[in-house]
Short mmCIF file of C-alpha atoms in Angstrom, two decimals:
data_model
loop_
_atom_site.label_atom_id
_atom_site.label_comp_id
_atom_site.label_asym_id
_atom_site.label_seq_id
_atom_site.Cartn_x
_atom_site.Cartn_y
_atom_site.Cartn_z
CA MET A 19 -63.53 33.46 41.52
CA ASN A 20 -62.71 33.68 45.22
CA ALA A 21 -63.51 37.18 46.48
CA GLN A 22 -60.60 37.05 48.93
CA LEU A 23 -58.10 36.82 46.09
CA PRO A 24 -57.25 40.34 44.79
CA LYS A 25 -58.05 41.11 41.18
CA LYS A 26 -54.35 41.05 40.24
CA GLY A 27 -54.07 37.56 41.73
CA GLN A 28 -57.21 36.47 39.89
CA ASP A 29 -55.77 37.78 36.62
CA TYR A 30 -52.51 35.90 37.25
CA LEU A 31 -54.35 32.60 37.69
CA LYS A 32 -56.59 33.15 34.68
CA GLU A 33 -53.53 33.92 32.59
CA ALA A 34 -51.89 30.71 33.83
CA THR A 35 -54.82 28.63 32.57
CA GLU A 36 -54.72 30.15 29.07
CA GLN A 37 -51.20 29.08 28.12
CA ILE A 38 -50.69 26.97 25.01
CA GLY A 39 -47.48 25.00 24.67
CA PRO A 40 -44.62 24.46 27.11
CA CYS A 41 -44.53 26.43 30.37
CA LEU A 42 -41.26 27.12 32.19
CA THR A 43 -41.21 27.50 35.99
CA LEU A 44 -38.12 28.52 37.95
CA SER A 45 -38.11 29.39 41.65
CA ILE A 46 -35.00 30.01 43.74
CA GLU A 47 -34.13 31.25 47.21
CA CYS A 48 -32.49 34.69 47.24
CA ASP A 49 -30.91 35.31 50.63
CA GLY A 50 -30.13 39.00 50.97
CA GLY A 51 -32.34 40.04 48.04
CA GLY A 52 -30.96 42.76 45.81
CA ARG A 53 -27.78 43.13 47.86
CA ASN A 54 -26.69 39.70 46.58
CA SER A 55 -28.33 39.91 43.17
CA GLN A 56 -25.17 38.92 41.31
CA ILE A 57 -24.98 35.68 43.32
CA HIS A 58 -28.64 34.92 42.63
CA ARG A 59 -28.31 35.60 38.92
CA ASP A 60 -25.25 33.33 38.71
CA ARG A 61 -27.15 30.56 40.56
CA LEU A 62 -30.06 30.97 38.19
CA ARG A 63 -27.75 30.66 35.16
CA ARG A 64 -26.43 27.36 36.49
CA SER A 65 -29.97 26.13 37.11
CA VAL A 66 -30.94 27.12 33.57
CA ASN A 67 -27.96 25.23 32.10
CA ARG A 68 -29.00 22.08 33.96
CA LEU A 69 -32.58 22.50 32.78
CA LYS A 70 -31.42 22.93 29.16
CA LYS A 71 -29.48 19.67 29.28
CA ARG A 72 -32.50 17.63 30.31
CA SER A 73 -35.03 19.47 28.12
CA GLN A 74 -35.96 18.87 24.52
CA ASP A 75 -34.25 21.15 22.02
CA SER A 76 -37.19 22.84 20.31
CA THR A 77 -38.06 26.24 18.89
CA ALA A 78 -40.47 26.92 21.76
CA ASN A 79 -37.93 25.97 24.43
CA ARG A 80 -35.20 28.05 22.82
CA ALA A 81 -37.54 31.06 22.78
CA MET A 82 -38.33 30.62 26.49
CA PHE A 83 -34.67 30.33 27.42
CA SER A 84 -33.97 33.50 25.44
CA LYS A 85 -36.62 35.36 27.44
CA LEU A 86 -35.18 33.96 30.63
CA GLN A 87 -31.70 35.15 29.73
CA SER A 88 -33.06 38.67 29.23
CA LEU A 89 -34.51 38.58 32.75
CA ILE A 90 -31.23 37.37 34.21
CA ASP A 91 -29.33 40.16 32.46
CA ASN A 92 -31.72 42.90 33.67
CA ARG A 93 -29.85 44.06 36.78
CA GLU A 94 -32.39 46.75 37.67
CA MET A 95 -35.14 44.14 37.96
CA TRP A 96 -33.19 42.31 40.67
CA ALA A 97 -32.98 45.32 43.00
CA GLY A 98 -34.98 45.47 46.23
CA ASP A 99 -35.74 43.55 49.40
CA TYR A 100 -36.93 39.97 48.81
CA GLN A 101 -36.09 36.40 49.79
CA GLY A 102 -36.85 34.54 46.60
CA VAL A 103 -38.09 34.83 43.03
CA CYS A 104 -40.46 32.78 40.92
CA ILE A 105 -40.36 33.05 37.13
CA HIS A 106 -43.11 31.86 34.79
CA ILE A 107 -42.41 31.96 31.04
CA SER A 108 -44.33 30.66 28.07
CA GLU A 109 -44.76 31.75 24.46
CA GLN A 110 -47.48 34.16 25.59
CA VAL A 111 -46.23 35.56 28.93
CA THR A 112 -43.14 36.40 30.95
CA ARG A 113 -43.68 36.93 34.68
CA PHE A 114 -41.08 37.67 37.35
CA LEU A 115 -42.33 37.65 40.95
CA LYS A 116 -40.25 38.75 43.93
CA LEU A 117 -41.17 36.71 46.98
CA PRO A 118 -41.01 37.91 50.61
CA TYR A 119 -40.21 34.31 51.60
CA PRO A 120 -37.75 31.62 50.44
CA PRO A 121 -39.65 29.27 48.09
CA VAL A 122 -39.18 25.58 47.49
CA GLU A 123 -36.86 25.57 44.48
CA LYS A 124 -38.27 24.33 41.18
CA ALA A 125 -36.82 24.19 37.67
CA ARG A 126 -39.01 22.48 35.11
CA ILE A 127 -40.77 22.71 31.76
CA GLU A 128 -44.25 21.15 31.63
CA ASP A 129 -47.61 21.72 29.98
CA GLU A 130 -48.65 23.90 32.95
CA PHE A 131 -46.95 26.33 35.29
CA CYS A 132 -46.07 25.23 38.80
CA LEU A 133 -47.90 27.87 40.83
CA ARG A 134 -47.38 26.77 44.44
CA PRO A 135 -43.91 28.37 44.86
CA ALA A 136 -45.54 31.74 44.14
CA ALA A 137 -48.89 31.09 45.87
CA ASP A 138 -48.47 33.59 48.71
CA ALA A 139 -47.10 36.26 46.37
CA ILE A 140 -49.99 35.74 43.93
CA ALA A 141 -52.45 36.15 46.80
CA ALA A 142 -50.76 39.45 47.72
CA LEU A 143 -50.89 40.93 44.20
CA SER A 144 -53.14 43.86 45.03
CA ASP A 145 -53.42 47.45 43.71
CA TRP A 146 -52.94 50.39 46.10
CA LEU A 147 -52.80 54.14 45.98
CA ALA A 148 -49.96 55.52 48.11
CA LEU A 149 -49.75 59.13 49.29
CA ASP A 150 -46.57 60.68 50.66
CA VAL A 151 -48.30 63.47 52.60
CA SER A 152 -45.28 65.60 53.49
CA LEU A 153 -46.04 69.32 53.98
CA LYS A 154 -43.58 70.03 51.17
CA SER A 155 -43.83 68.34 47.77
CA PRO A 156 -46.49 65.70 48.53
CA ARG A 157 -46.46 62.80 46.07
CA LEU A 158 -49.04 60.29 44.91
CA TYR A 159 -48.17 56.79 43.66
CA HIS A 160 -49.96 53.80 42.17
CA TYR A 161 -48.72 50.37 43.26
CA ASP A 162 -49.86 47.64 40.84
CA GLY A 163 -48.95 44.64 42.98
CA GLU A 164 -45.36 44.53 41.71
CA ASN A 165 -44.13 48.02 40.82
CA VAL A 166 -44.80 51.65 41.70
CA ARG A 167 -45.53 54.55 39.34
CA ARG A 168 -45.53 58.17 40.51
CA MET A 169 -48.80 59.78 39.39
CA ASP A 170 -47.44 63.10 38.18
CA GLU A 171 -50.62 63.71 36.18
CA VAL A 172 -52.45 64.35 39.48
CA GLU A 173 -51.82 67.96 40.48
CA LEU A 174 -51.09 68.33 44.17
CA PRO A 175 -50.17 71.58 45.95
CA SER A 176 -46.43 72.13 45.97
CA SER A 177 -46.12 73.12 49.63
CA VAL A 178 -48.11 74.21 52.67
CA HIS A 179 -46.37 77.58 52.19
CA SER A 180 -47.84 78.05 48.70
CA PHE A 181 -51.02 79.48 50.25
CA SER A 182 -50.71 83.10 51.37
CA GLU A 183 -52.03 84.03 54.79
CA ALA A 184 -53.61 87.24 53.52
CA GLY A 185 -55.23 85.56 50.53
CA ALA A 186 -56.80 82.98 52.78
CA LEU A 187 -59.32 85.49 54.04
CA ASP A 188 -62.38 86.54 52.11
CA SER A 189 -64.87 88.99 53.66
CA GLY A 190 -63.84 87.98 57.14
CA GLN A 191 -64.16 84.25 56.51
CA ASN A 192 -61.42 81.69 56.13
CA ALA A 193 -61.13 80.37 52.60
CA HIS A 194 -61.15 76.90 51.13
CA VAL A 195 -59.24 75.87 48.01
CA ARG A 196 -61.53 74.16 45.50
CA ARG A 197 -59.21 73.57 42.57
CA SER A 198 -55.63 74.57 41.92
CA GLN A 199 -55.05 76.46 38.68
CA GLY A 200 -51.32 75.81 38.49
CA ARG A 201 -48.94 75.09 41.30
CA GLY A 202 -48.67 77.96 43.77
CA SER A 203 -51.70 79.84 42.36
CA PRO A 204 -54.83 78.31 43.94
CA ARG A 205 -58.31 79.75 43.41
CA LEU A 206 -59.87 80.56 46.79
CA VAL A 207 -63.60 80.49 47.49
CA SER A 208 -65.41 81.63 50.60
CA GLN A 209 -65.86 78.87 53.12
CA GLY A 210 -67.03 79.16 56.72
CA VAL A 211 -64.01 77.80 58.58
CA ASN A 212 -63.17 78.88 62.11
CA ASP A 213 -61.26 82.16 61.65
CA ALA A 214 -59.72 81.83 65.12
CA LYS A 215 -57.00 79.60 63.66
CA ASN A 216 -53.55 81.08 63.38
CA PRO A 217 -52.12 81.59 59.86
CA ARG A 218 -50.00 78.41 59.92
CA GLU A 219 -53.01 76.27 60.95
CA LEU A 220 -55.09 77.96 58.25
CA ASN A 221 -52.49 77.26 55.57
CA GLU A 222 -52.26 73.62 56.64
CA THR A 223 -56.05 73.21 56.54
CA ILE A 224 -56.19 74.62 53.01
CA PHE A 225 -53.23 72.48 51.97
CA MET A 226 -54.84 69.25 53.23
CA ARG A 227 -58.17 70.07 51.60
CA GLU A 228 -56.49 70.67 48.25
CA ILE A 229 -54.83 67.24 48.43
CA ALA A 230 -58.17 65.70 49.44
CA HIS A 231 -59.94 67.27 46.43
CA ALA A 232 -57.26 65.93 44.07
CA LEU A 233 -57.69 62.39 45.43
CA GLN A 234 -61.49 62.54 45.43
CA ALA A 235 -61.41 63.41 41.71
CA LEU A 236 -59.54 60.18 40.91
CA PRO A 237 -61.63 57.23 39.64
CA GLN A 238 -59.12 54.88 41.37
CA ALA A 239 -60.02 56.42 44.74
CA LYS A 240 -63.39 54.69 44.51
CA GLU A 241 -61.82 51.27 43.92
CA LEU A 242 -58.38 50.99 45.53
CA PRO A 243 -57.23 51.01 49.16
CA LEU A 244 -54.93 53.83 50.24
CA VAL A 245 -51.57 53.91 52.03
CA VAL A 246 -50.83 57.26 53.69
CA ILE A 247 -47.13 57.79 54.46
CA GLY A 248 -45.74 60.62 56.56
CA ASP A 249 -45.21 62.20 59.94
CA LYS A 250 -47.83 61.03 62.44
CA ARG A 251 -49.20 64.53 63.07
CA VAL A 252 -49.37 65.36 59.35
CA VAL A 253 -51.04 62.04 58.51
CA SER A 254 -53.62 62.66 61.25
CA GLY A 255 -54.31 66.15 59.89
CA PHE A 256 -54.87 64.78 56.40
CA LEU A 257 -57.23 62.01 57.57
CA ASN A 258 -59.27 64.57 59.52
CA THR A 259 -59.95 66.19 56.13
CA TYR A 260 -60.25 63.21 53.79
CA ARG A 261 -62.62 60.24 53.67
CA HIS A 262 -61.44 57.51 51.32
CA ARG A 263 -64.19 56.11 49.12
CA GLY A 264 -62.13 53.02 48.25
CA GLY A 265 -62.59 51.72 51.79
CA GLU A 266 -59.38 50.57 53.45
CA VAL A 267 -56.78 53.10 54.61
CA VAL A 268 -53.41 52.08 56.08
CA THR A 269 -51.12 54.66 57.68
CA VAL A 270 -47.31 54.44 57.83
CA SER A 271 -45.68 56.93 60.19
CA ASP A 272 -42.26 55.33 60.72
CA ALA A 273 -40.96 55.66 57.13
CA GLN A 274 -38.25 58.14 56.24
CA ALA A 275 -39.29 61.48 54.75
CA HIS A 276 -39.95 61.38 51.00
CA PRO A 277 -39.34 57.64 50.44
CA SER A 278 -38.16 56.69 46.96
CA SER A 279 -40.43 54.88 44.50
CA LEU A 280 -38.66 51.63 45.34
CA GLU A 281 -39.20 52.21 49.07
CA VAL A 282 -42.90 52.99 48.48
CA ALA A 283 -43.21 49.73 46.53
CA GLU A 284 -41.61 47.83 49.42
CA LEU A 285 -44.00 49.42 51.93
CA CYS A 286 -47.05 48.52 49.83
CA ARG A 287 -45.73 45.01 49.24
CA GLN A 288 -45.24 44.51 52.97
CA ILE A 289 -48.75 45.74 53.79
CA ALA A 290 -50.30 43.45 51.15
CA TRP A 291 -48.18 40.58 52.44
CA GLU A 292 -49.32 41.07 56.05
CA GLU A 293 -52.96 41.09 54.94
CA GLN A 294 -52.43 37.93 52.92
CA GLN A 295 -50.87 36.20 55.93
CA GLN A 296 -53.88 37.10 58.08
CA GLN A 297 -56.25 35.62 55.50
CA LYS A 298 -54.03 32.54 55.27
CA SER A 299 -54.31 32.01 59.04
CA GLN A 300 -58.08 32.29 58.80
CA VAL A 301 -58.21 29.56 56.11
CA LEU A 302 -56.06 27.25 58.23
CA GLU A 303 -58.25 27.88 61.30
CA THR A 304 -61.35 26.98 59.27
CA ILE A 305 -59.80 23.70 58.12
CA GLU A 306 -58.75 22.83 61.68
CA GLU A 307 -62.25 23.55 62.98
CA MET A 308 -63.89 21.30 60.35
CA ARG A 309 -61.37 18.48 60.66
CA SER A 310 -63.46 16.34 63.00
CA ARG A 311 -66.61 16.44 60.86
CA ASP A 312 -67.33 13.25 58.90
CA GLY A 313 -67.72 13.67 55.17
CA VAL A 314 -66.48 17.25 55.23
CA PHE A 315 -62.71 16.95 55.77
CA SER A 316 -60.28 14.93 53.64
CA ASN A 317 -56.53 14.22 53.37
CA ASN A 318 -56.94 12.07 50.25
CA VAL A 319 -55.32 13.65 47.16
CA ARG A 320 -57.50 11.90 44.60
CA GLU A 321 -60.68 12.63 46.54
CA VAL A 322 -59.75 16.29 46.96
CA TYR A 323 -58.78 16.59 43.29
CA GLU A 324 -62.18 15.27 42.18
CA ALA A 325 -63.97 17.64 44.57
CA ALA A 326 -61.89 20.60 43.34
CA ARG A 327 -62.68 19.76 39.72
CA GLN A 328 -66.40 19.75 40.62
CA GLY A 329 -66.16 23.05 42.53
CA ARG A 330 -66.88 21.38 45.89
CA VAL A 331 -63.76 22.47 47.82
CA SER A 332 -64.44 25.30 50.24
CA ALA A 333 -60.87 25.50 51.58
CA ALA A 334 -57.67 23.58 50.93
CA VAL A 335 -54.13 23.60 52.25
CA LEU A 336 -51.45 22.07 50.03
CA ALA A 337 -47.84 21.02 50.58
CA CYS A 338 -45.26 23.32 49.02
CA ASP A 339 -42.50 20.69 49.32
CA ASP A 340 -44.12 17.73 47.54
CA ASP A 341 -45.14 16.80 43.99
CA ILE A 342 -47.81 14.19 43.30
CA TRP A 343 -48.20 13.15 39.68
CA CYS A 344 -51.45 11.71 38.34
CA ARG A 345 -53.21 10.97 35.09
CA ILE A 346 -56.89 10.44 34.31
CA GLY A 347 -57.72 6.74 33.86
CA GLY A 348 -60.34 5.07 31.68
CA ASP A 349 -62.94 5.53 34.42
CA ASP A 350 -62.30 9.31 34.33
CA LEU A 351 -60.72 9.18 37.81
CA PRO A 352 -57.15 10.21 38.74
CA LYS A 353 -54.52 7.47 38.93
CA SER A 354 -50.90 7.57 40.12
CA ALA A 355 -48.39 8.44 37.41
CA LYS A 356 -44.79 9.40 36.77
CA PRO A 357 -43.82 12.89 35.53
CA GLU A 358 -42.70 11.48 32.18
CA ASP A 359 -45.97 9.60 31.58
CA GLU A 360 -48.17 10.82 28.76
CA ASP A 361 -50.89 13.24 29.97
CA ALA A 362 -49.42 13.27 33.50
CA PHE A 363 -50.18 16.34 35.64
CA GLU A 364 -49.12 17.52 39.07
CA ALA A 365 -52.20 17.04 41.26
CA LEU A 366 -51.44 19.52 44.05
CA ASP A 367 -51.06 22.40 41.62
CA ARG A 368 -54.28 21.38 39.85
CA ILE A 369 -56.13 21.34 43.19
CA TYR A 370 -54.74 24.79 44.03
CA LEU A 371 -55.82 26.25 40.70
CA GLU A 372 -59.22 24.54 40.49
CA THR A 373 -60.12 25.53 44.05
CA LEU A 374 -59.36 29.20 43.53
CA LEU A 375 -60.97 29.35 40.08
CA LYS A 376 -64.18 27.88 41.52
CA ASP A 377 -64.69 30.24 44.45
CA GLY A 378 -62.78 28.33 47.14
CA ASN A 379 -59.79 29.22 49.29
CA ALA A 380 -56.40 27.56 48.80
CA ILE A 381 -53.15 28.13 50.68
CA VAL A 382 -49.72 26.52 50.62
CA LEU A 383 -47.65 25.35 53.63
CA PRO A 384 -44.86 22.88 54.38
CA GLU A 385 -46.24 19.35 54.67
CA SER A 386 -45.31 19.25 58.38
CA GLU A 387 -47.83 22.06 59.05
CA ILE A 388 -50.79 20.54 57.20
CA PRO A 389 -53.64 19.20 59.39
CA GLY A 390 -53.50 15.42 59.25
CA GLY A 391 -49.82 15.33 58.27
CA LYS A 392 -50.47 14.65 54.56
CA SER A 393 -49.78 16.53 51.33
CA VAL A 394 -53.27 18.01 51.27
CA ALA A 395 -56.14 18.82 53.62
CA ALA A 396 -59.47 20.11 52.40
CA VAL A 397 -62.95 21.03 53.55
CA PHE A 398 -65.83 20.35 51.16
CA LYS A 399 -68.86 22.56 50.50
CA TRP A 400 -71.18 19.61 49.95
#
């Protein structure tokens, strides 16, 4: 699996390949996001009614439409800042992705999910720890790529003022909090810190170190990147104390004090999105650089599909606004087909999935932005 795709994105693709039976894909633009959620839900209902009319009436389809109706009726799920949604439903799974971009609209039931409308969002499905490092009531969150959970099980100091100035001295040395034994009652141990600091600076140092110890005790701190949210000076003070073992640290100093869980989720989503866009640009640059090399670059859908199936595609860019239907002929090679043909499959989605599942890079763009002006452009490994 491509190392550039976060684990959550990898899991999403693996799950997509394991579906048995019909797979429902719906993607719609959502101008205004949650502010206009009633409009979006009404549009989706109309799209569902049209899809029902042209779909087979079966037990499996009725079950999927029932799941879809539950999503439409869940008003809380439609809150937030987004520009589109993509829904994937089968007998086994129900997935609802908010998109920070307006997708090409799809409404179909096939043997496989249509993944390209959600490609950028799937690539941004990454886990983060998020710390609101306010000097009063700091909070720790876990962002799972879609939602945020406040980690109340992690005990953080309640306030910088919970550490007494007198108690912070032990035999003439400034003290260091090792482990809190209940909020507001830390256990102090002797630690050789510069005793020239004034009491407020001393309290703040102890406060930051207590937060750092709590984070360092978390197994997730070894694996997940960290977002630190707060006043610029306070964030700087914390980072002078803490070294994150999970690698990447992103600071946010322009957010309002004590953002809500929803606002923390939006911040993490935006950070993951910006990283995904940078990686996307790098893939496109690689394809442009290799375009002039004979035998390495291709705009031919059938040729790229065969290479993807064999694990030979290093990088591919695919049109988001086109569908190309194929079937496998008697010579085991892809042939042109119509969507209603038996064993027909959508080739661009297959290329996307096969490339990523076999350690390549795949991105999605409008056809007008693809090198060579075709529905696909790819660079081969060999």
